[in-house]
Amino acid sequence: MDASGWPLYLSLAHRWPAIMTAVAAPAARPLIGVLLMALGVSILPVMDGLAKHLSDSYHVIQVTWARYLFHFLLLGALLLWRLPLAELRPQHPRMQMLRGAFLLSTTLCYFAAISFLPLANALALAFIGPLVSTALAPWLLNEAAGARRWLAVAVGFAGTLVVIRPGWGEFHWASLLGLAAGVSYGLYQLTTRRLSGSGRASVTLFYTSVFGLAVLSLAVPFVWSLPSASGWALMLAMGAVGALAHFLIICAFEYASAPVLSPVSYMEMAAAVAVGWFVFGDFPDAWTWAGIALIVVSGLLVVVGERRPVV
């Protein structure tokens, strides 16, 4: 999972039908949208795997800084190519900074978590982000939450308890980092919704990377370790894979609506299991699978709640 991944697009897609181009055709060709979404979320765990591998040799702050740096360079070059300079001016800078702070916290906690935990475990815990935003939306956004959405929150919380198994002999303290990433992600989603309609999603995503890069650039000298040539190459690959995944996800919403694409997002979990198993030898046990299943069901309940009136 990348902290700037699919929930951003799910929360904005209803309001920004043309994200990267002015000639978008939302929901007109859903099969293309589903395929683009599936490909985008399936390669995100590759970036996570690279981050996990790099964390063996470099501090998590340096790994996160590299992820922001190359994402900033690649996305910035893409925006300069696609958009006029006038459209790159940020809107609501204070809210942008707050949103960037939540995303930075999410990324740091998640990258720290995967340095200790299997990818699937950490990702399952981070997937509580949409549930956190659902639970807090009535108080922070004055949005009603009916019985179905509260049920989704309860099921998702039960799933996280099954994954981390506190007091069952399998608890790892780094699970708290995964939960912190999920909570930060939920707050990030709420600020994203407050910013909805204020500009292009791609430009908002770019300035989020600017904030993270600026803050991390102040901290990284204290933990700096000069990367080898292969280290730089892996960092570049990490940023490139993340940028490509986000580009594909953004493009997916040009062809299909959020309710169509939301269930496809859970393919990221299957990809995380595959990367964790083939690269790191980690395969979820039966309890972890049960927790993952509960979290996925809770997410699908949220999707159903978005399709129907609140009850």
CSV table of N, CA and C in Angstrom, one decimal, residues 29-157:
chain,number,residue,atom,x,y,z
A,29,ARG,N,-16.5,3.7,-20.3
A,29,ARG,CA,-15.9,2.4,-20.7
A,29,ARG,C,-15.4,1.7,-19.4
A,30,PRO,N,-16.3,1.2,-18.6
A,30,PRO,CA,-15.9,0.7,-17.3
A,30,PRO,C,-14.9,-0.4,-17.3
A,31,LEU,N,-14.9,-1.3,-18.3
A,31,LEU,CA,-13.9,-2.4,-18.4
A,31,LEU,C,-12.5,-1.9,-18.4
A,32,ILE,N,-12.3,-0.8,-19.2
A,32,ILE,CA,-10.9,-0.2,-19.3
A,32,ILE,C,-10.6,0.3,-17.9
A,33,GLY,N,-11.5,1.0,-17.2
A,33,GLY,CA,-11.3,1.5,-15.9
A,33,GLY,C,-10.9,0.5,-14.9
A,34,VAL,N,-11.6,-0.6,-15.0
A,34,VAL,CA,-11.4,-1.8,-14.0
A,34,VAL,C,-10.0,-2.3,-14.3
A,35,LEU,N,-9.6,-2.5,-15.6
A,35,LEU,CA,-8.3,-3.0,-15.9
A,35,LEU,C,-7.2,-2.1,-15.4
A,36,LEU,N,-7.4,-0.8,-15.6
A,36,LEU,CA,-6.4,0.2,-15.2
A,36,LEU,C,-6.2,0.2,-13.7
A,37,MET,N,-7.4,0.1,-13.0
A,37,MET,CA,-7.3,0.1,-11.5
A,37,MET,C,-6.7,-1.2,-11.0
A,38,ALA,N,-7.0,-2.3,-11.6
A,38,ALA,CA,-6.4,-3.6,-11.2
A,38,ALA,C,-4.9,-3.5,-11.4
A,39,LEU,N,-4.5,-3.0,-12.5
A,39,LEU,CA,-3.0,-3.0,-12.7
A,39,LEU,C,-2.3,-2.0,-11.8
A,40,GLY,N,-3.0,-0.8,-11.5
A,40,GLY,CA,-2.4,0.2,-10.6
A,40,GLY,C,-2.2,-0.4,-9.2
A,41,VAL,N,-3.3,-0.9,-8.6
A,41,VAL,CA,-3.2,-1.4,-7.3
A,41,VAL,C,-2.3,-2.7,-7.2
A,42,SER,N,-2.2,-3.4,-8.2
A,42,SER,CA,-1.4,-4.6,-8.2
A,42,SER,C,0.1,-4.4,-8.2
A,43,ILE,N,0.5,-3.2,-8.7
A,43,ILE,CA,1.9,-2.9,-8.7
A,43,ILE,C,2.4,-2.1,-7.5
A,44,LEU,N,1.4,-1.6,-6.7
A,44,LEU,CA,1.7,-0.8,-5.5
A,44,LEU,C,2.5,-1.6,-4.5
A,45,PRO,N,2.2,-2.9,-4.3
A,45,PRO,CA,3.0,-3.7,-3.4
A,45,PRO,C,4.4,-3.9,-3.8
A,46,VAL,N,4.7,-3.8,-5.1
A,46,VAL,CA,6.1,-3.9,-5.6
A,46,VAL,C,6.8,-2.7,-5.0
A,47,MET,N,6.3,-1.5,-5.0
A,47,MET,CA,6.9,-0.4,-4.3
A,47,MET,C,7.1,-0.7,-2.9
A,48,ASP,N,6.1,-1.2,-2.2
A,48,ASP,CA,6.2,-1.5,-0.8
A,48,ASP,C,7.3,-2.6,-0.5
A,49,GLY,N,7.4,-3.5,-1.5
A,49,GLY,CA,8.5,-4.5,-1.3
A,49,GLY,C,9.9,-3.9,-1.4
A,50,LEU,N,10.0,-3.0,-2.4
A,50,LEU,CA,11.3,-2.3,-2.5
A,50,LEU,C,11.6,-1.5,-1.3
A,51,ALA,N,10.6,-0.8,-0.7
A,51,ALA,CA,10.8,-0.1,0.6
A,51,ALA,C,11.2,-1.0,1.7
A,52,LYS,N,10.6,-2.1,1.8
A,52,LYS,CA,10.9,-3.1,2.8
A,52,LYS,C,12.3,-3.6,2.7
A,53,HIS,N,12.7,-3.9,1.4
A,53,HIS,CA,14.1,-4.3,1.2
A,53,HIS,C,15.1,-3.2,1.5
A,54,LEU,N,14.8,-2.0,1.1
A,54,LEU,CA,15.7,-0.9,1.4
A,54,LEU,C,15.9,-0.6,2.9
A,55,SER,N,14.8,-0.9,3.6
A,55,SER,CA,14.8,-0.6,5.1
A,55,SER,C,15.8,-1.5,5.8
A,56,ASP,N,16.3,-2.5,5.2
A,56,ASP,CA,17.3,-3.3,5.8
A,56,ASP,C,18.7,-2.6,5.8
A,57,SER,N,18.9,-1.7,4.9
A,57,SER,CA,20.1,-1.0,4.8
A,57,SER,C,20.1,0.5,5.1
A,58,TYR,N,18.9,1.1,5.1
A,58,TYR,CA,18.8,2.5,5.3
A,58,TYR,C,17.6,2.8,6.2
A,59,HIS,N,17.8,3.9,6.9
A,59,HIS,CA,16.8,4.3,7.9
A,59,HIS,C,15.5,4.6,7.2
A,60,VAL,N,14.3,4.3,7.9
A,60,VAL,CA,13.0,4.5,7.3
A,60,VAL,C,12.8,5.9,6.9
A,61,ILE,N,13.4,6.9,7.6
A,61,ILE,CA,13.2,8.3,7.1
A,61,ILE,C,13.9,8.5,5.8
A,62,GLN,N,15.1,7.9,5.6
A,62,GLN,CA,15.7,8.0,4.3
A,62,GLN,C,15.0,7.3,3.2
A,63,VAL,N,14.4,6.2,3.5
A,63,VAL,CA,13.7,5.4,2.5
A,63,VAL,C,12.4,6.2,2.1
A,64,THR,N,11.8,6.8,3.1
A,64,THR,CA,10.6,7.6,2.8
A,64,THR,C,10.9,8.9,2.0
A,65,TRP,N,12.0,9.5,2.4
A,65,TRP,CA,12.5,10.7,1.7
A,65,TRP,C,12.8,10.3,0.2
A,66,ALA,N,13.4,9.2,-0.1
A,66,ALA,CA,13.6,8.8,-1.4
A,66,ALA,C,12.3,8.6,-2.2
A,67,ARG,N,11.4,8.0,-1.5
A,67,ARG,CA,10.1,7.7,-2.1
A,67,ARG,C,9.4,9.1,-2.5
A,68,TYR,N,9.5,10.0,-1.6
A,68,TYR,CA,8.9,11.4,-1.9
A,68,TYR,C,9.7,12.1,-3.0
A,69,LEU,N,11.0,12.0,-3.0
A,69,LEU,CA,11.9,12.7,-3.9
A,69,LEU,C,11.6,12.3,-5.3
A,70,PHE,N,11.6,11.0,-5.6
A,70,PHE,CA,11.5,10.5,-7.0
A,70,PHE,C,10.0,10.6,-7.4
A,71,HIS,N,9.1,10.5,-6.5
A,71,HIS,CA,7.7,10.7,-6.9
A,71,HIS,C,7.5,12.2,-7.2
A,72,PHE,N,8.1,13.1,-6.5
A,72,PHE,CA,8.0,14.5,-6.8
A,72,PHE,C,8.6,14.9,-8.1
A,73,LEU,N,9.8,14.3,-8.4
A,73,LEU,CA,10.5,14.6,-9.7
A,73,LEU,C,9.6,14.0,-10.9
A,74,LEU,N,9.2,12.8,-10.8
A,74,LEU,CA,8.5,12.2,-11.9
A,74,LEU,C,7.1,12.8,-12.1
A,75,LEU,N,6.3,13.0,-11.0
A,75,LEU,CA,5.0,13.6,-11.1
A,75,LEU,C,5.1,15.1,-11.5
A,76,GLY,N,6.1,15.8,-11.0
A,76,GLY,CA,6.3,17.2,-11.4
A,76,GLY,C,6.6,17.3,-12.9
A,77,ALA,N,7.5,16.4,-13.4
A,77,ALA,CA,7.7,16.5,-14.8
A,77,ALA,C,6.5,16.2,-15.7
A,78,LEU,N,5.7,15.2,-15.2
A,78,LEU,CA,4.4,14.9,-15.9
A,78,LEU,C,3.5,16.1,-15.9
A,79,LEU,N,3.3,16.7,-14.8
A,79,LEU,CA,2.4,17.9,-14.7
A,79,LEU,C,2.9,19.0,-15.6
A,80,LEU,N,4.2,19.3,-15.6
A,80,LEU,CA,4.7,20.4,-16.4
A,80,LEU,C,4.5,20.1,-17.9
A,81,TRP,N,4.5,18.8,-18.2
A,81,TRP,CA,4.2,18.4,-19.6
A,81,TRP,C,2.8,18.5,-20.0
A,82,ARG,N,1.9,18.1,-19.0
A,82,ARG,CA,0.5,18.1,-19.3
A,82,ARG,C,-0.3,19.3,-19.1
A,83,LEU,N,0.1,20.2,-18.1
A,83,LEU,CA,-0.7,21.3,-17.7
A,83,LEU,C,0.0,22.6,-17.9
A,84,PRO,N,-0.7,23.7,-18.1
A,84,PRO,CA,-0.1,25.1,-18.1
A,84,PRO,C,0.3,25.5,-16.7
A,85,LEU,N,1.2,26.4,-16.6
A,85,LEU,CA,1.7,26.8,-15.2
A,85,LEU,C,0.6,27.4,-14.4
A,86,ALA,N,-0.4,28.1,-15.0
A,86,ALA,CA,-1.4,28.7,-14.3
A,86,ALA,C,-2.3,27.7,-13.5
A,87,GLU,N,-2.3,26.5,-13.9
A,87,GLU,CA,-3.1,25.4,-13.3
A,87,GLU,C,-2.4,24.7,-12.1
A,88,LEU,N,-1.1,25.1,-12.0
A,88,LEU,CA,-0.3,24.4,-10.9
A,88,LEU,C,-0.3,25.2,-9.6
A,89,ARG,N,-1.1,26.3,-9.6
A,89,ARG,CA,-1.1,27.1,-8.4
A,89,ARG,C,-1.9,26.4,-7.3
A,90,PRO,N,-1.4,26.2,-6.1
A,90,PRO,CA,-2.2,25.4,-5.1
A,90,PRO,C,-3.3,26.2,-4.5
A,91,GLN,N,-4.4,25.6,-4.2
A,91,GLN,CA,-5.6,26.2,-3.5
A,91,GLN,C,-5.6,25.8,-2.0
A,92,HIS,N,-6.0,26.7,-1.2
A,92,HIS,CA,-6.1,26.4,0.3
A,92,HIS,C,-4.8,25.8,0.8
A,93,PRO,N,-3.8,26.6,0.8
A,93,PRO,CA,-2.5,26.1,1.2
A,93,PRO,C,-2.4,25.5,2.6
A,94,ARG,N,-3.1,26.1,3.6
A,94,ARG,CA,-3.1,25.6,5.0
A,94,ARG,C,-3.7,24.2,5.0
A,95,MET,N,-4.8,24.0,4.4
A,95,MET,CA,-5.4,22.7,4.4
A,95,MET,C,-4.6,21.7,3.6
A,96,GLN,N,-3.9,22.2,2.6
A,96,GLN,CA,-3.0,21.3,1.8
A,96,GLN,C,-1.8,20.9,2.7
A,97,MET,N,-1.3,21.8,3.6
A,97,MET,CA,-0.2,21.4,4.5
A,97,MET,C,-0.7,20.4,5.5
A,98,LEU,N,-1.9,20.6,6.0
A,98,LEU,CA,-2.5,19.6,7.0
A,98,LEU,C,-2.6,18.3,6.4
A,99,ARG,N,-3.2,18.3,5.2
A,99,ARG,CA,-3.4,17.0,4.5
A,99,ARG,C,-2.0,16.3,4.2
A,100,GLY,N,-1.0,17.1,3.8
A,100,GLY,CA,0.3,16.6,3.6
A,100,GLY,C,0.9,16.0,4.9
A,101,ALA,N,0.6,16.7,6.0
A,101,ALA,CA,1.2,16.2,7.3
A,101,ALA,C,0.6,14.8,7.6
A,102,PHE,N,-0.7,14.6,7.4
A,102,PHE,CA,-1.4,13.3,7.6
A,102,PHE,C,-0.8,12.2,6.7
A,103,LEU,N,-0.6,12.6,5.4
A,103,LEU,CA,0.0,11.6,4.5
A,103,LEU,C,1.4,11.3,4.8
A,104,LEU,N,2.2,12.3,5.3
A,104,LEU,CA,3.6,12.0,5.7
A,104,LEU,C,3.6,11.0,6.9
A,105,SER,N,2.7,11.3,7.8
A,105,SER,CA,2.6,10.4,9.0
A,105,SER,C,2.2,9.0,8.6
A,106,THR,N,1.3,8.9,7.6
A,106,THR,CA,0.9,7.6,7.2
A,106,THR,C,2.0,6.8,6.5
A,107,THR,N,2.8,7.5,5.7
A,107,THR,CA,3.8,6.9,4.9
A,107,THR,C,5.0,6.4,5.9
A,108,LEU,N,5.3,7.3,6.8
A,108,LEU,CA,6.4,7.0,7.7
A,108,LEU,C,6.0,5.7,8.6
A,109,CYS,N,4.8,5.8,9.1
A,109,CYS,CA,4.3,4.7,10.0
A,109,CYS,C,4.2,3.4,9.2
A,110,TYR,N,3.7,3.5,7.9
A,110,TYR,CA,3.5,2.3,7.1
A,110,TYR,C,4.9,1.7,6.7
A,111,PHE,N,5.8,2.5,6.3
A,111,PHE,CA,7.1,2.0,5.9
A,111,PHE,C,7.9,1.5,7.1
A,112,ALA,N,7.7,2.1,8.3
A,112,ALA,CA,8.3,1.5,9.5
A,112,ALA,C,7.7,0.2,9.8
A,113,ALA,N,6.3,0.0,9.6
A,113,ALA,CA,5.6,-1.2,9.9
A,113,ALA,C,6.1,-2.3,9.1
A,114,ILE,N,6.3,-2.1,7.7
A,114,ILE,CA,6.6,-3.2,6.8
A,114,ILE,C,8.1,-3.6,7.0
A,115,SER,N,8.9,-2.7,7.7
A,115,SER,CA,10.3,-3.1,7.9
A,115,SER,C,10.3,-4.2,9.0
A,116,PHE,N,9.2,-4.4,9.7
A,116,PHE,CA,9.2,-5.5,10.8
A,116,PHE,C,8.1,-6.5,10.5
A,117,LEU,N,7.0,-6.2,9.8
A,117,LEU,CA,5.9,-7.1,9.6
A,117,LEU,C,5.8,-7.6,8.1
A,118,PRO,N,5.2,-8.7,7.9
A,118,PRO,CA,4.9,-9.1,6.5
A,118,PRO,C,4.0,-8.0,5.8
A,119,LEU,N,4.2,-7.9,4.5
A,119,LEU,CA,3.5,-6.9,3.8
A,119,LEU,C,1.9,-7.0,4.0
A,120,ALA,N,1.4,-8.2,3.9
A,120,ALA,CA,0.0,-8.4,4.0
A,120,ALA,C,-0.6,-8.0,5.3
A,121,ASN,N,0.2,-8.3,6.4
A,121,ASN,CA,-0.3,-7.9,7.7
A,121,ASN,C,-0.3,-6.4,7.9
A,122,ALA,N,0.7,-5.7,7.5
A,122,ALA,CA,0.8,-4.2,7.6
A,122,ALA,C,-0.3,-3.6,6.7
A,123,LEU,N,-0.5,-4.1,5.5
A,123,LEU,CA,-1.5,-3.5,4.6
A,123,LEU,C,-2.9,-3.7,5.2
A,124,ALA,N,-3.2,-4.9,5.7
A,124,ALA,CA,-4.5,-5.1,6.3
A,124,ALA,C,-4.8,-4.1,7.4
A,125,LEU,N,-3.8,-3.8,8.2
A,125,LEU,CA,-4.0,-2.9,9.3
A,125,LEU,C,-4.2,-1.5,8.7
A,126,ALA,N,-3.4,-1.1,7.7
A,126,ALA,CA,-3.5,0.2,7.1
A,126,ALA,C,-4.9,0.4,6.4
A,127,PHE,N,-5.5,-0.7,6.0
A,127,PHE,CA,-6.8,-0.6,5.3
A,127,PHE,C,-7.9,-0.2,6.2
A,128,ILE,N,-7.6,0.0,7.5
A,128,ILE,CA,-8.7,0.6,8.3
A,128,ILE,C,-8.9,2.1,8.1
A,129,GLY,N,-8.1,2.7,7.3
A,129,GLY,CA,-8.2,4.1,7.0
A,129,GLY,C,-9.6,4.5,6.6
A,130,PRO,N,-10.2,3.9,5.6
A,130,PRO,CA,-11.6,4.3,5.2
A,130,PRO,C,-12.6,4.1,6.3
A,131,LEU,N,-12.3,3.1,7.2
A,131,LEU,CA,-13.3,2.9,8.4
A,131,LEU,C,-13.1,4.1,9.4
A,132,VAL,N,-11.9,4.5,9.6
A,132,VAL,CA,-11.6,5.6,10.5
A,132,VAL,C,-12.3,6.9,10.0
A,133,SER,N,-12.2,7.2,8.7
A,133,SER,CA,-12.8,8.3,8.1
A,133,SER,C,-14.3,8.2,8.2
A,134,THR,N,-14.9,7.0,8.0
A,134,THR,CA,-16.3,6.8,8.1
A,134,THR,C,-16.8,7.1,9.6
A,135,ALA,N,-16.0,6.6,10.5
A,135,ALA,CA,-16.4,6.8,11.9
A,135,ALA,C,-16.3,8.3,12.4
A,136,LEU,N,-15.3,9.0,11.8
A,136,LEU,CA,-15.1,10.4,12.3
A,136,LEU,C,-15.9,11.4,11.4
A,137,ALA,N,-16.4,11.0,10.3
A,137,ALA,CA,-17.1,12.0,9.4
A,137,ALA,C,-18.3,12.6,10.0
A,138,PRO,N,-19.1,12.0,10.9
A,138,PRO,CA,-20.2,12.7,11.5
A,138,PRO,C,-19.8,13.9,12.3
A,139,TRP,N,-18.6,13.8,13.0
A,139,TRP,CA,-18.2,14.8,13.9
A,139,TRP,C,-17.3,15.9,13.1
A,140,LEU,N,-16.5,15.5,12.2
A,140,LEU,CA,-15.6,16.4,11.5
A,140,LEU,C,-16.2,17.0,10.3
A,141,LEU,N,-17.1,16.3,9.6
A,141,LEU,CA,-17.6,16.8,8.3
A,141,LEU,C,-19.1,16.9,8.4
A,142,ASN,N,-19.7,16.6,9.5
A,142,ASN,CA,-21.2,16.7,9.6
A,142,ASN,C,-21.9,15.8,8.6
A,143,GLU,N,-21.3,14.6,8.3
A,143,GLU,CA,-21.9,13.7,7.4
A,143,GLU,C,-22.6,12.6,8.3
A,144,ALA,N,-23.8,12.3,7.9
A,144,ALA,CA,-24.5,11.2,8.6
A,144,ALA,C,-23.9,9.9,8.4
A,145,ALA,N,-23.9,9.0,9.4
A,145,ALA,CA,-23.4,7.6,9.3
A,145,ALA,C,-24.5,6.7,9.8
A,146,GLY,N,-25.1,5.9,9.0
A,146,GLY,CA,-26.2,5.0,9.3
A,146,GLY,C,-25.7,3.7,9.9
A,147,ALA,N,-26.7,2.9,10.2
A,147,ALA,CA,-26.4,1.6,10.8
A,147,ALA,C,-25.4,0.7,10.0
A,148,ARG,N,-25.6,0.8,8.7
A,148,ARG,CA,-24.7,-0.1,7.8
A,148,ARG,C,-23.3,0.4,7.9
A,149,ARG,N,-23.0,1.7,7.9
A,149,ARG,CA,-21.6,2.1,8.0
A,149,ARG,C,-21.0,1.8,9.4
A,150,TRP,N,-21.9,2.0,10.5
A,150,TRP,CA,-21.3,1.6,11.8
A,150,TRP,C,-21.1,0.1,11.9
A,151,LEU,N,-21.9,-0.7,11.2
A,151,LEU,CA,-21.6,-2.1,11.2
A,151,LEU,C,-20.3,-2.4,10.5
A,152,ALA,N,-20.0,-1.6,9.4
A,152,ALA,CA,-18.8,-1.8,8.7
A,152,ALA,C,-17.6,-1.5,9.6
A,153,VAL,N,-17.7,-0.4,10.4
A,153,VAL,CA,-16.6,0.0,11.3
A,153,VAL,C,-16.4,-1.1,12.3
A,154,ALA,N,-17.5,-1.7,12.9
A,154,ALA,CA,-17.4,-2.7,13.9
A,154,ALA,C,-16.7,-4.0,13.3
A,155,VAL,N,-17.1,-4.4,12.1
A,155,VAL,CA,-16.5,-5.5,11.4
A,155,VAL,C,-15.0,-5.3,11.1
A,156,GLY,N,-14.7,-4.1,10.6
A,156,GLY,CA,-13.3,-3.8,10.3
A,156,GLY,C,-12.5,-3.8,11.6
A,157,PHE,N,-13.0,-3.3,12.7
A,157,PHE,CA,-12.2,-3.3,14.0
A,157,PHE,C,-12.0,-4.7,14.4
